[in-house]
Every structure is written in structure tokens, then in C-alpha cells.
C-alpha positions as YAML, in Angstrom:
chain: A
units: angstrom
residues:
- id: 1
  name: UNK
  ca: [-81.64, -108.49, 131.96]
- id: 2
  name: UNK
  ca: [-84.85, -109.12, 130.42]
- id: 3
  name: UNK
  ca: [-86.58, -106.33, 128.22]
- id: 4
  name: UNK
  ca: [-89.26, -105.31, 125.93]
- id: 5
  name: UNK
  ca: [-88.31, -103.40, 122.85]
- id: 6
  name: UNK
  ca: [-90.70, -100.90, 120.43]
- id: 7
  name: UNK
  ca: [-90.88, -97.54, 118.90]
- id: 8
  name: UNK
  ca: [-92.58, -94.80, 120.68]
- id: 9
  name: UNK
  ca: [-95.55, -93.52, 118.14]
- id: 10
  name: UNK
  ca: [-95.35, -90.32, 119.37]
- id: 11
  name: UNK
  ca: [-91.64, -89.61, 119.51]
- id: 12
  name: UNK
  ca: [-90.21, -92.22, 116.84]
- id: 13
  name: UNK
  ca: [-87.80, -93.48, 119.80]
- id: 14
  name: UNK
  ca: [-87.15, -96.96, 120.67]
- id: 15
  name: UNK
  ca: [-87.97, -97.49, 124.16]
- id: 16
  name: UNK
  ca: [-86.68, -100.78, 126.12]
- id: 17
  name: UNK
  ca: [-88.58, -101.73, 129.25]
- id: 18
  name: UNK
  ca: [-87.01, -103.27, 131.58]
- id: 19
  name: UNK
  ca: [-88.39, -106.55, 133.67]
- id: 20
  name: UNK
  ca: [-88.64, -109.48, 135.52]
- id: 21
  name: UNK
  ca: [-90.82, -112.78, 135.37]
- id: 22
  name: UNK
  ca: [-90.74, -115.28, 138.13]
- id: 23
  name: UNK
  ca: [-92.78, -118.50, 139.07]
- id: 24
  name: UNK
  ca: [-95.69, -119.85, 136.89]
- id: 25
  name: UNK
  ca: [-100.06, -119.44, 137.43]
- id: 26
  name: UNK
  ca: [-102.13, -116.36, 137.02]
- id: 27
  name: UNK
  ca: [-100.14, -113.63, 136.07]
- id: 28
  name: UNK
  ca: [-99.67, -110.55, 138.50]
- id: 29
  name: UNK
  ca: [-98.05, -107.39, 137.51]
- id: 30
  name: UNK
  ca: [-96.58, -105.10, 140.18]
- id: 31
  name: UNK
  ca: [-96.23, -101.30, 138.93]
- id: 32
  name: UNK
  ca: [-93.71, -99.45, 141.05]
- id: 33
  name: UNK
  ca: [-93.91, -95.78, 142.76]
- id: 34
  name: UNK
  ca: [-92.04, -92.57, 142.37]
- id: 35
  name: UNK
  ca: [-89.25, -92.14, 142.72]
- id: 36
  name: UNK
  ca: [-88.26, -96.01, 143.14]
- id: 37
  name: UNK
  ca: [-88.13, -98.93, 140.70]
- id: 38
  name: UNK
  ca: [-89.10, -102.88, 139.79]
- id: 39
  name: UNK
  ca: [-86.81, -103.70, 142.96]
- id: 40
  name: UNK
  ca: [-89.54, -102.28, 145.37]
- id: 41
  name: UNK
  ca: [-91.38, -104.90, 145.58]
- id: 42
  name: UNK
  ca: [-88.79, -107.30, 146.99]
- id: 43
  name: UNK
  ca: [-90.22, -108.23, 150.13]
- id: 44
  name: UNK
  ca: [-93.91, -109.14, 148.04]
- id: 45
  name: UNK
  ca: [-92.03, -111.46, 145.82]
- id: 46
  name: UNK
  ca: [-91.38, -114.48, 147.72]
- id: 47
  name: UNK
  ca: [-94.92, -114.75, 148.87]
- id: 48
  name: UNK
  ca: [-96.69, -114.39, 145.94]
- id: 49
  name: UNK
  ca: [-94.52, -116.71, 143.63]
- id: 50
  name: UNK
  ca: [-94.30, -119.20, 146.06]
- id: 51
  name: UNK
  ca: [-98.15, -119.36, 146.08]
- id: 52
  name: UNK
  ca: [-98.56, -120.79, 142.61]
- id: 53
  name: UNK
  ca: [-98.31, -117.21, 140.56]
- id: 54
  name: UNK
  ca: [-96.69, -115.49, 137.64]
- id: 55
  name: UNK
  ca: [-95.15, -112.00, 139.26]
- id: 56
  name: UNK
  ca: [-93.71, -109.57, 136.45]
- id: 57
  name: UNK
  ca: [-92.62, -106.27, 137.26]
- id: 58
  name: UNK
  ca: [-90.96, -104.00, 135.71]
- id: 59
  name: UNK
  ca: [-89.21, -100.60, 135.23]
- id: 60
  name: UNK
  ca: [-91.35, -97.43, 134.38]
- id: 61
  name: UNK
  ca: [-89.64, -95.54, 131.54]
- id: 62
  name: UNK
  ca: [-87.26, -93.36, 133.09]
- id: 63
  name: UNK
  ca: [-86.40, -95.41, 136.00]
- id: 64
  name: UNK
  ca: [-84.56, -98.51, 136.89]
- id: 65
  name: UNK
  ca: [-83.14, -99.92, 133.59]
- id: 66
  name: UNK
  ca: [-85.33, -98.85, 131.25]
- id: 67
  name: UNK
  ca: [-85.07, -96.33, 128.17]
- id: 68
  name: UNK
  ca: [-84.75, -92.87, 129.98]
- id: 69
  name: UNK
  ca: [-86.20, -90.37, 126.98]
- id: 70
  name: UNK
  ca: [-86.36, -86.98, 127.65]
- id: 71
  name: UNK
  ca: [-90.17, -87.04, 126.50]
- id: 72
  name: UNK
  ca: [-93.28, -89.83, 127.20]
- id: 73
  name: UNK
  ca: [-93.94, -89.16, 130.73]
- id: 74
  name: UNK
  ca: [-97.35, -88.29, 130.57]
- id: 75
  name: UNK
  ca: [-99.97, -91.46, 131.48]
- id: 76
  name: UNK
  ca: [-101.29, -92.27, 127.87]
- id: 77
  name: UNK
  ca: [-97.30, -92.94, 127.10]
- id: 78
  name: UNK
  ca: [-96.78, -94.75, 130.78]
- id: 79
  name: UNK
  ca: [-99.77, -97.06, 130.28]
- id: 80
  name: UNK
  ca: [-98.82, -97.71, 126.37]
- id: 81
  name: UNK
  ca: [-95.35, -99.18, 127.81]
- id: 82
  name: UNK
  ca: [-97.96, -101.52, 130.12]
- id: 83
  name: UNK
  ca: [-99.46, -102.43, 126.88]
- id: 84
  name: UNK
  ca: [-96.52, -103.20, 125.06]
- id: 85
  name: UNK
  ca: [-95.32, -105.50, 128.33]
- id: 86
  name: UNK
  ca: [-98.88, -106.83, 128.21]
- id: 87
  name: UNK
  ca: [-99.33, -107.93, 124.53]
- id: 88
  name: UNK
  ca: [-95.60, -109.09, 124.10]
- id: 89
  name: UNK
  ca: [-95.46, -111.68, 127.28]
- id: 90
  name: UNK
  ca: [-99.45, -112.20, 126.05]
- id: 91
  name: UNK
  ca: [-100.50, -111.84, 129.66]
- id: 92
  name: UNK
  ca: [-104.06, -112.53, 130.55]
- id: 93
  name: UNK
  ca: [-106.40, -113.27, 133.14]
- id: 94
  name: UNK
  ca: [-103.89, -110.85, 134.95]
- id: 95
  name: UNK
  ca: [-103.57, -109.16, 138.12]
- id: 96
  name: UNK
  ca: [-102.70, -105.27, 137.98]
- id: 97
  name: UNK
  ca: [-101.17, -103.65, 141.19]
- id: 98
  name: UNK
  ca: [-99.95, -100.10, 141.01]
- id: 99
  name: UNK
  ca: [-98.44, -98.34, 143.67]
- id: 100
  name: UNK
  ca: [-98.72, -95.06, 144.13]
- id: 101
  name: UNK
  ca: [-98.20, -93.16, 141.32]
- id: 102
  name: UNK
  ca: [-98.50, -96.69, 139.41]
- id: 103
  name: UNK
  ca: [-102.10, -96.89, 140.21]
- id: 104
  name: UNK
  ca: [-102.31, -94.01, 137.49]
- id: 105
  name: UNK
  ca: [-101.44, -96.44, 134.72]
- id: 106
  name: UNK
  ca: [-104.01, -99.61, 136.35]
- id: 107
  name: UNK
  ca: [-107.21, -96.97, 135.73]
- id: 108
  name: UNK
  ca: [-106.00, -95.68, 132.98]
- id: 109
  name: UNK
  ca: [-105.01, -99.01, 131.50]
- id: 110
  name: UNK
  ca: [-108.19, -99.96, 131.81]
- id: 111
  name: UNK
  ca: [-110.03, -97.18, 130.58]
- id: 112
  name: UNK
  ca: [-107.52, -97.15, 127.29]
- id: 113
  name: UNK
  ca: [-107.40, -100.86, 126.65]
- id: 114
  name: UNK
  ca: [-110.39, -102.48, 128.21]
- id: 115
  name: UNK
  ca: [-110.74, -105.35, 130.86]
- id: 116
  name: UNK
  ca: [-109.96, -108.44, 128.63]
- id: 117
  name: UNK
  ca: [-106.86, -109.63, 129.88]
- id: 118
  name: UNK
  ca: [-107.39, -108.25, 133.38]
- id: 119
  name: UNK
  ca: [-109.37, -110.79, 136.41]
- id: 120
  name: UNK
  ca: [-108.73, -107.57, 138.99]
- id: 121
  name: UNK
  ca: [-106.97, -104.82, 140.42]
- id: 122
  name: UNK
  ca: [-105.79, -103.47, 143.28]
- id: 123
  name: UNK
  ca: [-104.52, -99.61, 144.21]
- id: 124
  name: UNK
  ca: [-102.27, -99.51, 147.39]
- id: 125
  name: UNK
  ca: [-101.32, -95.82, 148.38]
- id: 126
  name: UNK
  ca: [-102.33, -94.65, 145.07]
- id: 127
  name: UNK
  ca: [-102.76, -90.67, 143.54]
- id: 128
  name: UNK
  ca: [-106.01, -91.94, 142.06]
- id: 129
  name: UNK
  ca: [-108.45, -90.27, 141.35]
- id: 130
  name: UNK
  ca: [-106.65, -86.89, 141.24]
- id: 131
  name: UNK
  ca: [-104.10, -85.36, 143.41]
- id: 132
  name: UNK
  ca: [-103.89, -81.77, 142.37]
- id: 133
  name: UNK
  ca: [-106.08, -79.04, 143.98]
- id: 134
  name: UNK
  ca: [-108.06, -77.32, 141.39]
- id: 135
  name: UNK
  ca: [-111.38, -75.27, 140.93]
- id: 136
  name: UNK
  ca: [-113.23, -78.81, 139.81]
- id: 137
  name: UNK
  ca: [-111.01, -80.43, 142.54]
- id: 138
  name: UNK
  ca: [-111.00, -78.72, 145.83]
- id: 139
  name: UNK
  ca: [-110.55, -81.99, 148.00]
- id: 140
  name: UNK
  ca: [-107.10, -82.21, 146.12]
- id: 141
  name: UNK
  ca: [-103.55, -80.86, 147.26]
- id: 142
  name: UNK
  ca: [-102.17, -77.03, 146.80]
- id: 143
  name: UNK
  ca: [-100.40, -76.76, 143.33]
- id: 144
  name: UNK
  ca: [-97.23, -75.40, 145.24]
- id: 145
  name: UNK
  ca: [-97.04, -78.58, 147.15]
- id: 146
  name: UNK
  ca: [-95.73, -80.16, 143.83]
- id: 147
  name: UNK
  ca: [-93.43, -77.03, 143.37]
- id: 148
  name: UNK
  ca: [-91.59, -77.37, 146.10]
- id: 149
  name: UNK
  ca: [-91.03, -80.91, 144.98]
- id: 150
  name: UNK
  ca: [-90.07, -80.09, 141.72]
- id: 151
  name: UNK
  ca: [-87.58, -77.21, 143.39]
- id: 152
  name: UNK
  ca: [-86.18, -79.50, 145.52]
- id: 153
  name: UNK
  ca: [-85.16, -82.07, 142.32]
- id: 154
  name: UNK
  ca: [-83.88, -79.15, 140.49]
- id: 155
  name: UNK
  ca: [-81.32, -78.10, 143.74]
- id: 156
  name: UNK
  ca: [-80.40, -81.13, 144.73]
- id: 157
  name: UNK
  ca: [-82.13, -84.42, 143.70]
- id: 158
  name: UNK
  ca: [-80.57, -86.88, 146.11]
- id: 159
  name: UNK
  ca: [-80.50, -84.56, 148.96]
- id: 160
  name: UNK
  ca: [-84.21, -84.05, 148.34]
- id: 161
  name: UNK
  ca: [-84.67, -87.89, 148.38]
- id: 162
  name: UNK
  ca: [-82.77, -88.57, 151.02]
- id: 163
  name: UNK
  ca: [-85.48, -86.44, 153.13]
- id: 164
  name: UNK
  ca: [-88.50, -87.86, 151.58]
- id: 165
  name: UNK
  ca: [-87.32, -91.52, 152.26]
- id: 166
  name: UNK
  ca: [-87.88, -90.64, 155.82]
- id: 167
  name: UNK
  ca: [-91.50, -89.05, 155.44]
- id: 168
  name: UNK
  ca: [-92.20, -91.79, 152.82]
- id: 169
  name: UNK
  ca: [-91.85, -94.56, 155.42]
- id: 170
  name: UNK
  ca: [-92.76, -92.70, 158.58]
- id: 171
  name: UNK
  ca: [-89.28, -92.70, 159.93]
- id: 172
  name: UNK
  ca: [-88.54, -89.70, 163.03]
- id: 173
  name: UNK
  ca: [-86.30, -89.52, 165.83]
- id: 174
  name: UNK
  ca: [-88.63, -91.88, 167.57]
- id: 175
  name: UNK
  ca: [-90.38, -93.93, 165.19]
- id: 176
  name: UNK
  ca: [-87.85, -95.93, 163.08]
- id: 177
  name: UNK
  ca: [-89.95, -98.31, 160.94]
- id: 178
  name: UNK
  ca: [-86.58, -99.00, 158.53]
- id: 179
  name: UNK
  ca: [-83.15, -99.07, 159.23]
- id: 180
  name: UNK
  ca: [-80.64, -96.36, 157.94]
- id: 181
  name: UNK
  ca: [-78.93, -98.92, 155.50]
- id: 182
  name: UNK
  ca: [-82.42, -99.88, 153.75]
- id: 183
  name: UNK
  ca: [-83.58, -96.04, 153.68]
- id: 184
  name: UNK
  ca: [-80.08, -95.77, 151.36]
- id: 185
  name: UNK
  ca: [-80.86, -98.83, 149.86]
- id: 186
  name: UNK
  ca: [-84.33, -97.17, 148.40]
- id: 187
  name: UNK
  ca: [-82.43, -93.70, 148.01]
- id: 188
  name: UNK
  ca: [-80.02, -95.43, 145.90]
- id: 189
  name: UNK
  ca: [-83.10, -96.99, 143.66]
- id: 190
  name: UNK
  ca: [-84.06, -93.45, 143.14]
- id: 191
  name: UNK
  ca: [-80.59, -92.47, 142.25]
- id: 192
  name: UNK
  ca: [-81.39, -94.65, 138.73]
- id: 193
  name: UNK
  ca: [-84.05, -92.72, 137.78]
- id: 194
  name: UNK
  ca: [-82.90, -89.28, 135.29]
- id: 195
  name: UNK
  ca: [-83.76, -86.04, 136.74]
- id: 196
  name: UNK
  ca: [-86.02, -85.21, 133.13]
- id: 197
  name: UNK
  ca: [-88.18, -88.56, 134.21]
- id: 198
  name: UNK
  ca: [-88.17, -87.86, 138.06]
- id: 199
  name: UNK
  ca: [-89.76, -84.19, 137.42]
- id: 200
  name: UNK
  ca: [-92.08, -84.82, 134.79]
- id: 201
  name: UNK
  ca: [-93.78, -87.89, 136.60]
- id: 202
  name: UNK
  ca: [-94.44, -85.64, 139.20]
- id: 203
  name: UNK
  ca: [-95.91, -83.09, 137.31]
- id: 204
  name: UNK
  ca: [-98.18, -86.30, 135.85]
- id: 205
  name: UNK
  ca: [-98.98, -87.89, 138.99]
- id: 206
  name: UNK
  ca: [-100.47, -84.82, 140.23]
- id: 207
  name: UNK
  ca: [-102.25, -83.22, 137.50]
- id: 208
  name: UNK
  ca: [-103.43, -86.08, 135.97]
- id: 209
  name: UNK
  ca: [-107.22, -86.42, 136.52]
- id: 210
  name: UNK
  ca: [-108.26, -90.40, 136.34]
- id: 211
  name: UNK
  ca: [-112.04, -89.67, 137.62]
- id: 212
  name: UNK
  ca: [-113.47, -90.87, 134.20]
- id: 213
  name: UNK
  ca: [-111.43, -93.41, 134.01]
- id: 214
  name: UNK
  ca: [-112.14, -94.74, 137.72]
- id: 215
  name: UNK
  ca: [-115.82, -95.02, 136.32]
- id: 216
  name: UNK
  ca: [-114.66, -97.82, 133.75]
- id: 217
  name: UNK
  ca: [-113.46, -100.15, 136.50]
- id: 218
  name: UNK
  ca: [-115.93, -102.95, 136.46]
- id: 219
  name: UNK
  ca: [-113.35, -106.11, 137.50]
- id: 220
  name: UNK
  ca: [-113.10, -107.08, 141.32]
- id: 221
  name: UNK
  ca: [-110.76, -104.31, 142.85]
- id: 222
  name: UNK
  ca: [-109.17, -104.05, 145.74]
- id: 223
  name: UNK
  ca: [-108.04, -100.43, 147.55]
- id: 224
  name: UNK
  ca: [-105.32, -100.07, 150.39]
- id: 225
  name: UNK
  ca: [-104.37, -97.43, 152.20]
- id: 226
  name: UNK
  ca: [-102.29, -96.11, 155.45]
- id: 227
  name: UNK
  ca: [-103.80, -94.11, 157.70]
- id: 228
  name: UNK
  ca: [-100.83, -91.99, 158.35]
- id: 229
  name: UNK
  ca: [-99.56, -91.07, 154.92]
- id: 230
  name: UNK
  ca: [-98.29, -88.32, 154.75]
- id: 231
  name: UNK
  ca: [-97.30, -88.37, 151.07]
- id: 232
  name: UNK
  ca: [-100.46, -89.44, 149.55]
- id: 233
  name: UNK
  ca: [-103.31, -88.61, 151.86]
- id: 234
  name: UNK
  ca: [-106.14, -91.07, 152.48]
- id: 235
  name: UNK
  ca: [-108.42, -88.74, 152.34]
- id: 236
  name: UNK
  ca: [-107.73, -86.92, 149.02]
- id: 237
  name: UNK
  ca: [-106.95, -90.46, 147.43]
- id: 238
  name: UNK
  ca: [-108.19, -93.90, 148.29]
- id: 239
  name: UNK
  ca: [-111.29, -92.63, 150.18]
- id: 240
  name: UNK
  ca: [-112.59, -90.94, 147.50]
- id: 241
  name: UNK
  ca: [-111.94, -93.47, 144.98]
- id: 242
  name: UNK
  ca: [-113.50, -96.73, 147.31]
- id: 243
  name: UNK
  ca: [-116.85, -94.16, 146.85]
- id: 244
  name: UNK
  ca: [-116.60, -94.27, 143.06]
- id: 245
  name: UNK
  ca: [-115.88, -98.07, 142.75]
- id: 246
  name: UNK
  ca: [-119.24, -99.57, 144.87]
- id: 247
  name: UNK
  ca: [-117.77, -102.35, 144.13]
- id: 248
  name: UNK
  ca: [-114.19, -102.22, 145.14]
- id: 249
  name: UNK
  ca: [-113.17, -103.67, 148.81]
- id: 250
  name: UNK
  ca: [-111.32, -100.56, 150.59]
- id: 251
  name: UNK
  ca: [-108.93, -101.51, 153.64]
- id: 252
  name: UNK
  ca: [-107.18, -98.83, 155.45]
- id: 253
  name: UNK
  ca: [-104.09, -99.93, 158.29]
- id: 254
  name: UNK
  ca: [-103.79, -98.40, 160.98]
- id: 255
  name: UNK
  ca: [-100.49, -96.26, 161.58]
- id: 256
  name: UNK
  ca: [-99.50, -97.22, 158.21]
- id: 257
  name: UNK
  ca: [-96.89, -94.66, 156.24]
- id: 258
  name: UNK
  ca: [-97.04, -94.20, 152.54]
- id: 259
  name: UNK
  ca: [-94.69, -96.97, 151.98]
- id: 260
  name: UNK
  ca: [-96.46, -99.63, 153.32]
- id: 261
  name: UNK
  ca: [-94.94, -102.31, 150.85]
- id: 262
  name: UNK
  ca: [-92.03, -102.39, 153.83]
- id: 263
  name: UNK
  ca: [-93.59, -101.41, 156.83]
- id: 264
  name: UNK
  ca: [-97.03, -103.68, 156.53]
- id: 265
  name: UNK
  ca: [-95.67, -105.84, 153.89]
- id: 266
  name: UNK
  ca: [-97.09, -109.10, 155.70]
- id: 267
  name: UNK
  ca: [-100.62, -106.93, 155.97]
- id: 268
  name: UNK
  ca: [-100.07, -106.34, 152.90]
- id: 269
  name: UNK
  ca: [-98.70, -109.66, 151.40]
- id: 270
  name: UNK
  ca: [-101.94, -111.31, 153.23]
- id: 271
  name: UNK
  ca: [-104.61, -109.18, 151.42]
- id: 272
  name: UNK
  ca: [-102.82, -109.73, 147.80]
- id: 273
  name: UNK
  ca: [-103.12, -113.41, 148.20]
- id: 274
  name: UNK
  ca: [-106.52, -113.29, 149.89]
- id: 275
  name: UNK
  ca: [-107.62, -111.05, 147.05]
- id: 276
  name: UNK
  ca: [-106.36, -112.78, 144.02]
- id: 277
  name: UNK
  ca: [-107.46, -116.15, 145.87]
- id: 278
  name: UNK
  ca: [-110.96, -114.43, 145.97]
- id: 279
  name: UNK
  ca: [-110.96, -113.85, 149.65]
- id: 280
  name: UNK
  ca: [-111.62, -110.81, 151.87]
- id: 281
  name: UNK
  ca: [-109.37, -108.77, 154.02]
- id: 282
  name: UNK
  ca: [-108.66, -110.45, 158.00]
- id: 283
  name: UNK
  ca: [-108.20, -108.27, 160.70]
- id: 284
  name: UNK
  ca: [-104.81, -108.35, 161.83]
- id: 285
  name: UNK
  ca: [-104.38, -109.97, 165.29]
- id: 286
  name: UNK
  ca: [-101.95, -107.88, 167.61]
- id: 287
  name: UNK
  ca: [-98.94, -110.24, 166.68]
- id: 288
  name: UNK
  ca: [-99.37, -109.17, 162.96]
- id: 289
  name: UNK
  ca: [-98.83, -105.45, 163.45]
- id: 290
  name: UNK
  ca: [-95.16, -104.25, 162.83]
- id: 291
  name: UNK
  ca: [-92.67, -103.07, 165.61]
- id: 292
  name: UNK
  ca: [-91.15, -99.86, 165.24]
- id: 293
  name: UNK
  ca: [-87.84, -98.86, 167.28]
- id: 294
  name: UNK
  ca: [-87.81, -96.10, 169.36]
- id: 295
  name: UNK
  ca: [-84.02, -95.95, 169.58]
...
């Protein structure tokens, strides 16, 4: 296993990060969701190394096989482990693509550390700009919506998972975009996480607000998002932040879950390469779409 090693300057501890490097080219990073690790992005691998790039990704703190402390969770110490990975494998010219909660740490990478060694980004079902429903945010999501989540870690952490696999890829009696062994395949990534980290990234990824640092994005950016997410809404999240980035290039897919990454992943494989290649999105043809089961 390959890892990062320094001291965390807020807690004295010495963290390890986790990750992997594979193929050669322009660097792109791939920054996993909650509650999963590195080994989400399995079905994105293939493609992108075997189109002339660098792909590193790697284990938040807390999850996968990296240093589990029972502090750091907040984004400052998330995106300072980025940094670290960053500097040590002297990445540049790089691609940042956060998932989810991960697209936390691409903003706020950038509005901590600058645009030098980045060419662009992109944010695919991501919390950004800021999930939680306050007085200043009233387009965001109730406060006890993140309770119950918390609750339901507390009680019973994998039963809780177990249930939020489904919603998190769209999965009902009739609509069975992933197959009962692969939903316990991702439950079982979640299972490597600590219950400390789980909690406390949720309380991060929610209350977090990343609206100033949305307004430092200046490199080419691109923003995905499903339709029919019902974990990250469209319209609290990506919508809002394609209006703050003129710039950025905003496609939405049609049907799509939260966890797109398996569902749409050739959508989705398409418009990274496109993207990093400098191209814009292609309507899917009718062939491209995915086939769910309805037994």
C-alpha cells in the first residue's frame, strides 16, 4: 500500500494517507464521497488511465486505509491532507474531481492554496456551495435532516448504511440500477470508515459554507449532476453553484441517482475525458442511457 506520511499541525498526530497512482500524463485526482473510499471510483479508472493520464486517488482521513484520528475532520484539515498528497507526489497541471462531499475539499483547495498546480476542476453530485438550511441559507436542507443521520450512525451504523446504499443509487422494488452483491460491496467500503470520522464529516459536509470560496474558482470547471438525487439535491447544490461559476460548464442527467459514478459511469466517464481533453459535454444517444431492472 502506498501512503503519505506528516504531522497534523493542529493535533501533533502523524497522519498516513492512503493512495493509489496509476498510468502516466496529466495528473487527475479523484476525491471520494461519504461514507465510501479510494475504491469508488473503480469503474472511472480504466478509462481514464488508458487515455494517456496520471489517476491518483486516495483515502480521506478516516476512511479506507488511512490514519483514522479522532479529531481533523473539519475541511481546512481535509484539504491540508490534499496538500500534503499534492506537494509530496509534486503534482501539477492537475485535474481535481471531488465527489460529493469531496467537492468540499476542490473549492476549498483552491481558495486555501491557489490555482498553480491545478489546469481544472470538476464537482459531480457535490454539497457545494452549502448544504445546511440556515437564516443566510434558506435554499439549504433542514438541520434535523443531518440529525437523523447522525442518530442513525450512533444506533446502528451499518444498518443505517445498508438503507442509504439503496437511496444513494436509486435502487426500489422496481428500479434496480445495482445488484444486491455490489450494494454490499459499497456497504462494506463504508464498513472501513470509524464511526468518530463517519459522524463528524457529516456534520462538515453540511455546515460547511464554501460560497466564498466558490468565488475563487477561476480554472475551467466542470459541474455534474443527477436529476433525481435524492441525497444531494440539484437544486440546493450544483444549480446554485453553475450560477456562481459563469464560467463553469453545468450538465445535469436525466434520471440520474446521487451515485452516478455507477449508474452513468459511461455518461460520466465521457464528460471527464471530453473535459480534461478540452471538449464539451455530447448528448447521450438512446443506446448510452443505462438499463435498470425491474425484477
Amino acid at each position: 500500500m502506498k501512503s503519505i506520511q506528516f504531522t497534523d499541525t493542529k493535533t501533533g498526530e502523524e497522519i498516513h494517507i492512503a493512495y493509489s497512482s496509476y498510468g502516466n500524463g496529466q495528473p487527475v485526482i479523484l476525491i471520494h464521497g461519504w461514507p465510501l473510499s479510494r475504491e469508488m471510483w473503480e469503474y472511472q479508472l480504466a478509462d481514464l488511465v488508458n487515455a494517456g493520464h496520471r489517476v491518483i486517488k486516495y483515502d480521506r482521513r478516516g476512511f479506507g486505509k488511512s490514519s483514522k484520528p479522532w479529531k481533523g475532520y473539519d475541511y481546512d484539515s481535509l484539504t491540508g491532507d490534499l496538500h500534503e498528497l499534492m506537494v509530496k507526489l509534486d503534482l501539477k497541471d492537475a485535474i481535481l474531481v471531488g465527489f460529493s462531499m469531496g467537492g468540499g475539499e476542490v473549492v476549498r483547495y483552491i481558495s486555501k492554496y491557489g490555482e498553480e498546480r491545478i489546469a481544472g476542476i470538476v464537482l459531480i453530485s457535490s454539497v457545494v456551495p452549502f448544504f445546511l438550511k440556515t437564516a443566510g441559507n434558506t435554499e439549504g436542507v433542514d438541520a434535523e435532516v443531518f440529525d437523523e443521520m447522525i442518530k442513525g450512525i450512533q444506533n446502528d451504523r451499518m444498518g443505517y448504511l445498508d438503507e442509504f446504499g439503496k437511496k444513494f443509487f436509486g435502487a426500489g422494488f422496481l428500479n434496480k440500477p445495482v445488484s444486491t452483491p455490489l450494494l454490499n460491496y459499497y456497504l462494506q467500503l463504508g464498513s472501513k470508515a470509524s464511526q468518530q470520522s463517519t459522524i463528524e464529516c457529516i456534520k462538515s459536509f453540511s455546515a460547511t459554507d464554501f460560497r466564498n470560496d466558490v468565488d475563487k474558482i477561476s480554472v475551467p470547471t466542470l459541474i455534474i449532476h443527477g436529476d433525481s438525487d435524492k441525497i444531494v439535491p440539484f437544486e440546493v447544490s450544483s444549480k446554485r453553484t453553475a450560477g456562481m461559476i459563469p464560467h463553469a460548464e453545468l450538465v445535469v442527467y436525466d434520471g440520474a441517482p446521487h451515485g452516478l459514478f455507477y449508474t452513468h459511469r459511461e455518461l460520466l466517464n465521457r464528460d471527464l475525458l471530453n473535459f480534461i481533453s478540452g471538449k464539451k459535454h455530447e448528448e447521450p444517444r438512446p443506446e448510452d442511457m443505462p438499463v435498470t431492472s425491474v425484477f
